[in-house]
XYZ file of C-alpha atoms in Angstrom:
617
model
C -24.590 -26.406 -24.735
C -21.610 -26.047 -21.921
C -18.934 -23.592 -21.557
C -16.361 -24.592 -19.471
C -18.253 -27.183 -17.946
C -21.171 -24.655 -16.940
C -24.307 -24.769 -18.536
C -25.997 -21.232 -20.478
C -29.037 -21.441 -17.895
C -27.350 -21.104 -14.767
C -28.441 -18.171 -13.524
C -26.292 -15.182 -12.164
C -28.104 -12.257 -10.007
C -24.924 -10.083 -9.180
C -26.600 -7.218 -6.637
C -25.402 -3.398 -7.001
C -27.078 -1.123 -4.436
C -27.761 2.248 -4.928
C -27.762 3.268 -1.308
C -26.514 1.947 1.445
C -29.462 -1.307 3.276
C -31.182 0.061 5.925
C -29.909 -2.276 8.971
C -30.913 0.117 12.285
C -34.440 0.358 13.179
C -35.199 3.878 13.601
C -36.761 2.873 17.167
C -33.171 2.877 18.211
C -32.028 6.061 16.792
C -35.483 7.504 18.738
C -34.330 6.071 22.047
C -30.855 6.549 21.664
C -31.845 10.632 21.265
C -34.136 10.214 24.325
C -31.948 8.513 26.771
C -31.921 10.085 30.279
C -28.834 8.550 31.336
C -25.539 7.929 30.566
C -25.513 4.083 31.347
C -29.686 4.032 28.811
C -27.301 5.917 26.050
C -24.129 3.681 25.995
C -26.370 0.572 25.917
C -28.025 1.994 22.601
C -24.726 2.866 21.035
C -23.356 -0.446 22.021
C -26.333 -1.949 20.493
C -26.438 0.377 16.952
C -22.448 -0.428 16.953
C -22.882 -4.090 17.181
C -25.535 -3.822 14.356
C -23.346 -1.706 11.722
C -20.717 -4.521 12.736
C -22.456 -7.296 11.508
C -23.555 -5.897 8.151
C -20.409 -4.538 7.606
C -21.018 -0.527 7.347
C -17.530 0.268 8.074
C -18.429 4.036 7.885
C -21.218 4.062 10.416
C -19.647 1.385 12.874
C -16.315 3.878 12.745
C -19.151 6.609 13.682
C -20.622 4.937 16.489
C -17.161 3.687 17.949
C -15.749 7.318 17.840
C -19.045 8.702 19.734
C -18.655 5.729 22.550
C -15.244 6.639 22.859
C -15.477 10.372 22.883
C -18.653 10.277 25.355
C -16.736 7.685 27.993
C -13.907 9.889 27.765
C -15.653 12.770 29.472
C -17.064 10.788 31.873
C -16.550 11.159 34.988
C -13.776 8.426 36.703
C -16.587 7.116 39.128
C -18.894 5.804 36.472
C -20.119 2.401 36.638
C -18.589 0.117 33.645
C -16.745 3.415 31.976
C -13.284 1.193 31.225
C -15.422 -1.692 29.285
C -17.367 0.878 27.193
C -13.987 2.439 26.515
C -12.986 -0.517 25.436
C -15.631 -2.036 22.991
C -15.429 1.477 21.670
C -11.705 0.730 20.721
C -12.311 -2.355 19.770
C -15.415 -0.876 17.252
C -13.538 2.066 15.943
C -10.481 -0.543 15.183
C -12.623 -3.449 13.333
C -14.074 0.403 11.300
C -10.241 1.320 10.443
C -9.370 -1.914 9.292
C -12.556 -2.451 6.720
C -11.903 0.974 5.390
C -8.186 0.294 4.729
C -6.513 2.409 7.475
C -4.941 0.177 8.706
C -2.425 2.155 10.621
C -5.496 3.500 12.422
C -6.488 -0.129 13.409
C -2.611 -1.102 14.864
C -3.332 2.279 16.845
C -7.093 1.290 17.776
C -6.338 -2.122 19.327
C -2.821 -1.436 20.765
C -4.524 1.486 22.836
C -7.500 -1.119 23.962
C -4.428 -3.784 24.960
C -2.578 -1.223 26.258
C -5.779 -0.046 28.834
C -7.149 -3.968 29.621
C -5.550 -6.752 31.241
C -6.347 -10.370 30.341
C -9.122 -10.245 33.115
C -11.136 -8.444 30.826
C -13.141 -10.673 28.492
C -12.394 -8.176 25.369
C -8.613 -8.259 25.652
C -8.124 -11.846 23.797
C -10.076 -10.220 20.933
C -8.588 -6.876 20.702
C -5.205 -9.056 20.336
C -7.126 -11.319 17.551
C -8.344 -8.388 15.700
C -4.510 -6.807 15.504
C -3.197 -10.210 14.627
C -5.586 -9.923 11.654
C -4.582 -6.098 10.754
C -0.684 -7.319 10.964
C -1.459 -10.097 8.463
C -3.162 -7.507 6.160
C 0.124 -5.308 6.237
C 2.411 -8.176 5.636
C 3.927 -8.093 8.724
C 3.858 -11.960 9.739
C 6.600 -12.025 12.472
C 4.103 -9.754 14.623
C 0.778 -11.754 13.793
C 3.015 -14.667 14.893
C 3.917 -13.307 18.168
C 0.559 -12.282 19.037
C -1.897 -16.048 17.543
C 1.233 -17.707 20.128
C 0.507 -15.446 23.070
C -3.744 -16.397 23.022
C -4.844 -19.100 25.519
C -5.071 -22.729 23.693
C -8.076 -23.063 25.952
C -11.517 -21.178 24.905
C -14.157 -20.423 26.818
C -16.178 -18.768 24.511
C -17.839 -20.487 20.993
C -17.323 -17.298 19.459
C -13.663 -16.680 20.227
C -12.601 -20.022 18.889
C -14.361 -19.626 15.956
C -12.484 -16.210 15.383
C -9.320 -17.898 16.078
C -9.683 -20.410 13.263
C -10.593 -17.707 10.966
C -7.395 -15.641 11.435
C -5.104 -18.725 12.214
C -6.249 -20.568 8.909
C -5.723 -17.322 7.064
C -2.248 -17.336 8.427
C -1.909 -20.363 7.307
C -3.155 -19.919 3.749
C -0.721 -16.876 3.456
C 2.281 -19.218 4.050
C 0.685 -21.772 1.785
C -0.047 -24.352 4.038
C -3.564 -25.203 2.684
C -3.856 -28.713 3.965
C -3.254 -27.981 7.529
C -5.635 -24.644 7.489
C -8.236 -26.858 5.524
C -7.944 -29.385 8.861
C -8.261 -26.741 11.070
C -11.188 -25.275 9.289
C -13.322 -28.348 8.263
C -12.904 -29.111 12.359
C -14.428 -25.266 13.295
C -16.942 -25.822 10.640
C -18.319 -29.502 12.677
C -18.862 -27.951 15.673
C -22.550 -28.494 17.247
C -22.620 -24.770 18.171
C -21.410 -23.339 14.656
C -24.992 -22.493 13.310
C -25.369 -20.036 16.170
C -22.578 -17.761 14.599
C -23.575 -17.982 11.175
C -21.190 -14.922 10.359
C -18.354 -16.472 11.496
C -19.306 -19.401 9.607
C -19.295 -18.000 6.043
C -16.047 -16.641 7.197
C -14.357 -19.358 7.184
C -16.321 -21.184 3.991
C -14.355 -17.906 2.693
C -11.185 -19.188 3.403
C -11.640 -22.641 2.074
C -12.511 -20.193 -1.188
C -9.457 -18.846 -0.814
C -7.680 -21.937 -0.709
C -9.513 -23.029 -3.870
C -8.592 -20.241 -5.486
C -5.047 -20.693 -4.779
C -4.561 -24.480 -6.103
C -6.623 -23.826 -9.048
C -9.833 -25.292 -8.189
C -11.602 -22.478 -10.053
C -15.232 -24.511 -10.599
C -15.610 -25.647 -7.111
C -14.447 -22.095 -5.873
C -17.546 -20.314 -8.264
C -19.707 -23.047 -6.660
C -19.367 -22.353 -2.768
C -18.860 -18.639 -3.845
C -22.221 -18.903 -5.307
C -23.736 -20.173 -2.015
C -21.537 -17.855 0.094
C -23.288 -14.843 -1.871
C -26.512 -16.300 -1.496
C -26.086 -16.710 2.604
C -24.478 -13.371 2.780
C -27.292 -11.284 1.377
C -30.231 -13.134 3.121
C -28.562 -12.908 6.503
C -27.614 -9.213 5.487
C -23.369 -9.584 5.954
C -22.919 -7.148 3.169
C -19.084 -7.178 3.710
C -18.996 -10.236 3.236
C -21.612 -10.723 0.075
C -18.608 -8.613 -1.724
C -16.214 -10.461 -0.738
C -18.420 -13.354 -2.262
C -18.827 -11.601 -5.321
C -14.924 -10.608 -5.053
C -14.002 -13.947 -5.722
C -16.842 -15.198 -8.209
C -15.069 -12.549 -10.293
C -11.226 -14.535 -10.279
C -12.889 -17.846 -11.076
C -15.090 -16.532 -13.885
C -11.704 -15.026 -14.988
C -9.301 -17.793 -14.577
C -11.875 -19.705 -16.701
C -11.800 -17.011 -19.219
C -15.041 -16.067 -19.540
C -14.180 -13.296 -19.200
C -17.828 -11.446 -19.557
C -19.167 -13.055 -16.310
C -16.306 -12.420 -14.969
C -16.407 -8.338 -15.543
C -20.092 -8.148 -14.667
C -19.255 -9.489 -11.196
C -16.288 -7.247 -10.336
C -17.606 -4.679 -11.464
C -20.970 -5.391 -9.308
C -18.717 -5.146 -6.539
C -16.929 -2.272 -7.223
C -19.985 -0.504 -7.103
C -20.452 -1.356 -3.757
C -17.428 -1.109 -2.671
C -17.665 2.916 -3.390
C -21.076 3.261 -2.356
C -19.983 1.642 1.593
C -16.608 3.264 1.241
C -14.454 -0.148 0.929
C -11.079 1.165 0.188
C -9.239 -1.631 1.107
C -11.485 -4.265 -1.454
C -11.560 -1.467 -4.044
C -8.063 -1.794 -4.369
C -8.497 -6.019 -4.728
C -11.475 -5.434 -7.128
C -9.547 -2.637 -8.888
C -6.141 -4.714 -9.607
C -8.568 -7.718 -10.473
C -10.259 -5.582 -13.356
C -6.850 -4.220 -14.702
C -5.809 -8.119 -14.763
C -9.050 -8.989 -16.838
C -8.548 -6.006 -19.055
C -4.976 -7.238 -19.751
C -6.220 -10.683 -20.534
C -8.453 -9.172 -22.868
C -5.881 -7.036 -24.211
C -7.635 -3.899 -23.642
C -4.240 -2.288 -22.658
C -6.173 1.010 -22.277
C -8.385 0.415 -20.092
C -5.692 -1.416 -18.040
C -4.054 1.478 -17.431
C -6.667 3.789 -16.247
C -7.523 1.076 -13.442
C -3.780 1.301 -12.828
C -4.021 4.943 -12.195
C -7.322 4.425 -10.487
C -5.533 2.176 -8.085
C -3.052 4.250 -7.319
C -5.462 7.206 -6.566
C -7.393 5.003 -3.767
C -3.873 4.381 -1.727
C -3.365 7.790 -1.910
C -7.176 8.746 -0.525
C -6.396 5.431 1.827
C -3.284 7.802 2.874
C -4.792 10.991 2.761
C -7.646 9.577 5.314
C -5.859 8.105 7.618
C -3.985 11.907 8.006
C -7.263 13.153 8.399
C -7.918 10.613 11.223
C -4.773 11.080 12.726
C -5.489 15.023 12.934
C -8.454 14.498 14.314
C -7.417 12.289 17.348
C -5.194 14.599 18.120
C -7.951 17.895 18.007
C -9.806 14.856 20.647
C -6.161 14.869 22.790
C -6.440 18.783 22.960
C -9.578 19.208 23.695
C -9.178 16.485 26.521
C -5.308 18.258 27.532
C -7.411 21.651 27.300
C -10.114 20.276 29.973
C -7.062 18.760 32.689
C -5.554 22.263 32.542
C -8.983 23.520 33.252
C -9.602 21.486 36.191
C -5.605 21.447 37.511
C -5.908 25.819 37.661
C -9.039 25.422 39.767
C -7.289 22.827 42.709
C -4.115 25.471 41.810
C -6.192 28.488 43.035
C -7.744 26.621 45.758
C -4.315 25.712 47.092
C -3.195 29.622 46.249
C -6.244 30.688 48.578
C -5.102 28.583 51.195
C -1.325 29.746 51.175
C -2.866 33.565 51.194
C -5.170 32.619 54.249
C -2.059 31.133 56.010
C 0.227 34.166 55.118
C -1.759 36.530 56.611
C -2.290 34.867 59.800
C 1.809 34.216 60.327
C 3.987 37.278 59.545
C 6.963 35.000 59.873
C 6.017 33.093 56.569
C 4.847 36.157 55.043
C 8.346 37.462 55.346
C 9.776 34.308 54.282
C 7.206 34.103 51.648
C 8.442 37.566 50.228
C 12.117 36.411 50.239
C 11.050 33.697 48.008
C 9.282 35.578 45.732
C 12.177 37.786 45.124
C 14.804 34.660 45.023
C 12.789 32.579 42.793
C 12.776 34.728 39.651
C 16.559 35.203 40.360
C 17.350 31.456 40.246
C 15.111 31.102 36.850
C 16.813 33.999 35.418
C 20.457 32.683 35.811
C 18.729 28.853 34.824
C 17.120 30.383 31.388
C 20.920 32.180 30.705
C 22.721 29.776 31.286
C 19.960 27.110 29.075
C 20.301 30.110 26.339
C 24.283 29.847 26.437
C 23.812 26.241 26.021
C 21.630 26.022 23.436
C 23.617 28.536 21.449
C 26.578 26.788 21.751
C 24.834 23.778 20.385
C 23.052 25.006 17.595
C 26.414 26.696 16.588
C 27.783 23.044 15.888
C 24.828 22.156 13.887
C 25.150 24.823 11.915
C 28.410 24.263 10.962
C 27.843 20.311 10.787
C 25.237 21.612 8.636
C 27.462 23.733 6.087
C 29.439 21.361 5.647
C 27.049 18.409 4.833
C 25.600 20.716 1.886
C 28.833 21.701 0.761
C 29.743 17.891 0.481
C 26.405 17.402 -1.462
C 27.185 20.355 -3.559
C 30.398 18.714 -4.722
C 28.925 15.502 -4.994
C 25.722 16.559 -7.478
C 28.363 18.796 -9.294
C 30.484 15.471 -9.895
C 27.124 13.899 -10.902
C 26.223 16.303 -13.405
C 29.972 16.434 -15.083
C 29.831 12.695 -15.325
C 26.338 12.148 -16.616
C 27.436 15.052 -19.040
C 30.600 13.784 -20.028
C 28.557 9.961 -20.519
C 26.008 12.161 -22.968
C 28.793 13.744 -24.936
C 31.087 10.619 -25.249
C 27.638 8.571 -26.583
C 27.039 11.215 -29.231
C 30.103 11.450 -30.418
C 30.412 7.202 -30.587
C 27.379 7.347 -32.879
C 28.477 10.241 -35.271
C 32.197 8.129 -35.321
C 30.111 4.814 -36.022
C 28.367 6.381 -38.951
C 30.940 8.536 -40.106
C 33.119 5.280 -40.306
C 30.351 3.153 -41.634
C 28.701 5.508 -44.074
C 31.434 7.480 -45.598
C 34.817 5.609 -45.281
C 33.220 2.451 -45.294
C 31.109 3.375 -48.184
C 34.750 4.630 -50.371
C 36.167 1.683 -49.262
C 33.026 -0.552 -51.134
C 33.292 1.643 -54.234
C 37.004 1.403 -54.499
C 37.225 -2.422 -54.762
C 34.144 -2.136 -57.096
C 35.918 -0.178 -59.107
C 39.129 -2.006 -59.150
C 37.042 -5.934 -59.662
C 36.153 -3.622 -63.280
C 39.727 -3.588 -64.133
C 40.557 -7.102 -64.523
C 43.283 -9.409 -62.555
C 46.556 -8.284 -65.065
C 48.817 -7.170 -62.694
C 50.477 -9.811 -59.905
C 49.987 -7.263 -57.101
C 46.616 -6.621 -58.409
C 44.883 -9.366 -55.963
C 46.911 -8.244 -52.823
C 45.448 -5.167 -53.231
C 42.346 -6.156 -53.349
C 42.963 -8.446 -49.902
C 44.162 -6.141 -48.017
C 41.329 -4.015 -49.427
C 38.886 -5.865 -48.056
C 40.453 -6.151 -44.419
C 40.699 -2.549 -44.026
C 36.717 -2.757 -44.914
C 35.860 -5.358 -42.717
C 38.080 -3.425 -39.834
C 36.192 -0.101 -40.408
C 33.180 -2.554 -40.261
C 33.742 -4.141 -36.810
C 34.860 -0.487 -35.346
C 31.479 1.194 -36.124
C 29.238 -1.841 -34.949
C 31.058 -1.991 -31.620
C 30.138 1.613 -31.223
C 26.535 1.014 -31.332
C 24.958 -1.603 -29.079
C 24.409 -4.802 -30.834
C 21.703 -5.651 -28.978
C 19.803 -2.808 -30.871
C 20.792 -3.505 -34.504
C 18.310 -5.908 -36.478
C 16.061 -7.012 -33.283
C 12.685 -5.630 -32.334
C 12.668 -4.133 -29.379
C 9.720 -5.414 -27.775
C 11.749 -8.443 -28.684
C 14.788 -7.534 -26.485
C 12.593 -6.870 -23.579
C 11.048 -9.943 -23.876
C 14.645 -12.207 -23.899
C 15.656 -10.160 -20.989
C 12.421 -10.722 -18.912
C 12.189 -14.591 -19.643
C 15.806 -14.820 -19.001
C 15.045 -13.665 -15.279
C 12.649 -16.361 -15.341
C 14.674 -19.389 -13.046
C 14.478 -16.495 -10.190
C 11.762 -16.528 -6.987
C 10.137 -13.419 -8.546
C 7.249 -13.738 -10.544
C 7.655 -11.056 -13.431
C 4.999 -9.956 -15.927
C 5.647 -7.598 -18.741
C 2.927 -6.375 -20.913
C 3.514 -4.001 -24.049
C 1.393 -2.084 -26.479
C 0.609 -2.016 -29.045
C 4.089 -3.696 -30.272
C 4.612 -2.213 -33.538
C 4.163 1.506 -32.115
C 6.956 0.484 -29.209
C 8.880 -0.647 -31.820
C 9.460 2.152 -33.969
C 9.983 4.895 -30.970
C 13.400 6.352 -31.207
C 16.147 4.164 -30.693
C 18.061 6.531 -27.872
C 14.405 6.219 -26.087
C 14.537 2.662 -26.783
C 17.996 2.418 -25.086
C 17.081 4.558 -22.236
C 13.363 2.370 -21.589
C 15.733 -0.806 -21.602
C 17.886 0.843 -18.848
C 14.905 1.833 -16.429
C 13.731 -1.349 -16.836
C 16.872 -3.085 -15.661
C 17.360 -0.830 -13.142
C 13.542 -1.491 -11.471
C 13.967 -5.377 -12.278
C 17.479 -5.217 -10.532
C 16.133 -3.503 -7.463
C 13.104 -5.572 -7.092
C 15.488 -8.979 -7.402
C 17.923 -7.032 -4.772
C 16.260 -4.686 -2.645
C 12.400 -5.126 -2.529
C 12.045 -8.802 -1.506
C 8.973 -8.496 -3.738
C 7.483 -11.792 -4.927
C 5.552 -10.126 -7.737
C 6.586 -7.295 -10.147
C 4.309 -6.206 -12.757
C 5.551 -3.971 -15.757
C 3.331 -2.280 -18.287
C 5.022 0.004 -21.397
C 2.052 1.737 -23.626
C 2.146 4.034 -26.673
C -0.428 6.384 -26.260
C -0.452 8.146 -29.769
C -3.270 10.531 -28.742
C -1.485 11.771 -25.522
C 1.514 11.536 -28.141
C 3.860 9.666 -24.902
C 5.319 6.748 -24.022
C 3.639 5.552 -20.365
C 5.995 2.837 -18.218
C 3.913 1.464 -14.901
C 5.872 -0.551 -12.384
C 4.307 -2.499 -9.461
C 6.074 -4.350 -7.048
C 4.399 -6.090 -3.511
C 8.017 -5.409 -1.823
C 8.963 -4.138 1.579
C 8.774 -0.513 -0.021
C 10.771 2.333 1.080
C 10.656 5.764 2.649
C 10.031 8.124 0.158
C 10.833 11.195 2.078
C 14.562 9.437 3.411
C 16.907 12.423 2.918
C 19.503 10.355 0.515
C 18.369 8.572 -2.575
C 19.570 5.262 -3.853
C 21.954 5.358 -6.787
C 19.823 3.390 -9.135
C 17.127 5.955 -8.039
C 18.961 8.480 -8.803
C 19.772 7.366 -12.136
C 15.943 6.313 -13.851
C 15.081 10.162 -12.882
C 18.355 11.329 -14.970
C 17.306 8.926 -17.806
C 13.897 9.931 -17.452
C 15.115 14.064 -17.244
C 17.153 13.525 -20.219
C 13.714 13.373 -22.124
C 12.048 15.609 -20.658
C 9.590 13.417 -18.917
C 7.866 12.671 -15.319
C 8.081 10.020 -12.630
C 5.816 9.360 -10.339
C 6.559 7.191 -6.740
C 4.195 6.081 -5.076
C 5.532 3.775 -2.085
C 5.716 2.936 1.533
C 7.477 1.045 4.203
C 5.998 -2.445 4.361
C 3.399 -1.340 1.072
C 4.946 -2.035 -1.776
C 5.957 -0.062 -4.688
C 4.484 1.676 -7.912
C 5.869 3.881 -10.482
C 4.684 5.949 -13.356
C 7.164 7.327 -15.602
C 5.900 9.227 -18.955
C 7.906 10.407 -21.448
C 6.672 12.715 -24.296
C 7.381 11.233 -27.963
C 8.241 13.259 -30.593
């Protein structure tokens, strides 16, 4: 029997380890501890780094670079080969950053190892490679551009082209050009010398799985994923065996079978934990929540939605912690400079003293000095102080009277949003004070009067002008109360609105549950939701240049609130910019107005999510 043109007995051994492989003989950790030089010691890191890089243990490759690097630094000048060990220990601790998701870390990895090399040395091509890749990973093409243009068109080394394919093609695939990346990487893949770098190999297979993926080839894409897996683990590339695994997981998904499809991801989520993959947690993370939505298991959607957003924080959070820590290193270093720069100051202090004593001219001249220097610095640090006074005087008052401009400005905010409240109220109580109780008299008059009987010639032209002054009363308390609201579901409303958006270059995707509950929350909440949502959609079509948005609305009866998640792949914004947008501004009123929470999580260049919860009553 076949499902989706795959038979029941094929076989599928999806690998979770419980520790991390084993990949360093413990001979080299031995040696490395028992090395008598400095030149014996750097060869054994070198080798243990180049180890941990092929596997892919991003934690204990960022280890080793950091120990290269610290050790070289405190080297002394002289020391045979110190600026190419500085430099592999860059370009170690970079290739580390960038597995692990820091990719700030990276940019500042390989820009420093650019910065130090010149094309002479044989590493600076591939430091520039290896930031073209971490600029592709932020989204920022222009700069992976500049730098793939810049790299000789002639290679001298097997290896380096083969890199070059992988990271051009992926380029390529990015900006959808999937025949011409295909070209380039069925060519790499002919080459004589390709089974020597069997790494680089599966790398690109990879990418002709991404392009797979991508057109919707999703039975040929399980089939070389399959093999990819297969290679990865008996050649021990455990990065990329994930990666394998990774995209096993969308086919089986896209196919809807969707139980193959969850045993894989979640295979490699486990490993992507246990080796401290941030950066394909996230992948394998938003997969999952996409299955679960498929599946309409709403709930479980949303805690991998909250999941996600908890790894970019610890992404964030880490790459502070890295950031403090170079800078302890650039101390420490700063610390020993001073160190050495008071020793040559006291030798040349020793001197001057030797020379004093033996000429009583300069010793007099000497003295003068003395007594004329502190003089000069005095009147230099007054007249800095006056200075600096005077300036901070004119900040302060630039100061005043920016906050009492933004004083009057939130005041005006507040009247306004106040005088919007009280001017909505009081249209609803006219609305159904017109449509309940005059309108009502109005119905039970003419009843009464149809009893009477037509006897009277002015009888009927009562009754006309009867019913106009109904029907007027009528159309006065509808067009008090949005229309859009009165006899239409509301899940219904949000659905017209999204697929009305739908002839726009943004790929929207709304997903609500469980209906009935949505529909039958207040209708002021209702009214407020369908503002936030217009506001996000508005600023994503306007603002965020995103080319996916993603919008999730639950009813969580047990939590007894109404959740809202927006997700956006924009250009993001800074969060801690001094002046808010206006439409900003406004979803946190809406939001205040029911006493819920918002939550922003964003970032130049990183896209955009949003929690808002508001309590339901």
């Amino acid at each position: 029997m076949c499902f989706l043109g795959f038979t029941q007995e094929k076989q599928h051994n999806f690998r979770a380890f419980g520790h991390l492989p084993n990949v360093v003989s413990n001979d080299f950790f031995i040696k490395l501890n028992a090395a008598e030089t400095p030149q014996v010691r750097f060869q054994y890191l070198d080798t243990i780094a180049q180890i941990y890089l092929k596997s892919g243990h991003a934690d204990s490759l960022m280890h080793y670079g950091k120990l290269m690097k610290s050790e070289a630094f405190y080297k002394d000048s002289t020391f045979q080969d110190l600026k190419e060990i500085k430099l592999r220990a860059l370009y170690f601790e970079g290739v580390a950053a960038q597995k692990m998701g820091l990719l700030d870390e990276a940019t500042s990895s390989y820009i420093q190892g650019i910065e130090t090399s010149t094309p002479k040395d044989y590493i600076h091509n591939y430091l520039k490679l290896q930031l073209a890749e971490t600029y592709l990973f932020k989204g920022e093409f222009n700069k992976a551009q500049e730098l793939l243009e810049e790299l000789p068109q002639a290679y001298t080394n097997d290896d380096f082209y083969l890199k070059n394919v992988v990271i051009k093609s992926f380029f390529l695939i990015l900006h959808k050009d999937y025949d011409l990346a295909k070209t380039m990487i069925d060519k790499a893949l002919s080459k004589a010398f390709i089974e020597d770098y069997q790494k680089l190999k599966l790398e690109l297979q990879l990418n002709l799985a991404e392009i797979e993926l991508r057109q919707g080839h999703y039975e040929t894409l399980i089939d070389s994923s399959e093999a990819i897996k297969t290679e990865a683990l008996n050649n021990g590339f455990y990065d990329l065996y994930i990666e394998a695994i990774l995209d096993i997981g969308y086919g089986y998904a896209m196919l809807n079978n969707y139980d193959i499809s969850q045993m894989a991801l979640s295979t490699a989520y486990i490993n992507t934990i246990q080796w401290n993959r941030l950066e394909l947690q996230q992948k394998v993370i938003d997969a999952l929540a996409r299955l679960y939505n498929a599946k309409e298991d709403y709930k479980n959607a949303y805690s991998l939605m909250t999941q996600y957003q908890s790894v970019s924080r610890e992404i964030a959070r880490k790459q502070n912690q890295r950031l403090v820590k170079d800078l302890e290193l650039k101390y420490e270093t700063l610390k020993k400079e001073k160190e050495i720069d008071k020793l040559q100051k006291d030798q040349i202090l020793k001197e001057a003293e030797i020379e004093r004593q033996t000429t009583i001219k300069y010793a007099f001249l000497i003295g003068f000095l003395i007594i004329l220097i502190p003089v000069v610095l005095l009147l230099v640090v007054y007249y800095q102080k006056l200075q600096t006074q005077s300036l901070l005087n004119k900040q302060q008052e630039a100061i005043n009277q920016q906050e009492v401009k933004t004083l009057l400005q939130s005041q005006e905010l507040e009247l306004a949003k106040n005088a919007i409240a009280v001017q909505s109220k009081e249209r609803e109580r006219i609305a159904r004070e017109l449509h309940d109780s005059i309108g009502g008299n109005l119905a039970g008059i003419k009843l009464k009067m149809n009893s009477f009987g037509d006897h009277q010639p002015e009888f009927r032209q009562i009754l006309n002008q009867l019913d106009m002054t109904y029907n007027q009363v009528r159309e006065i308390s509808h067009s008090l109360i949005p229309k859009e609201f009165e006899g239409a579901a509301f899940t219904d409303l949000l659905n017209n609105y999204v697929n009305s958006l739908s002839d726009t270059s943004v790929d929207l995707r709304l997903d609500v549950f469980p209906k009935e509950a949505i529909n039958e929350i207040n209708v002021s909440i209702q009214v407020a939701l369908f503002n936030i949502i217009k506001e996000l959609i508005t600023n994503a079509l306007k603002h965020a240049k995103a080319e996916e948005v993603s919008i999730q609305l639950t009813s969580l009866p047990e939590e007894k609130s109404i959740e809202l998640i927006y997700e956006d792949d924009g250009i993001g914004f800074n969060l801690n910019a001094n002046n808010k947008g206006i439409g900003l501004r406004n979803i946190e009123t809406r939001v205040a107005d029911f006493n819920g929470t918002i939550s922003i999580n964003t970032a130049e260049n990183r896209g955009t999510v949003i929690s808002i919860s508001i309590p339901q009553t």
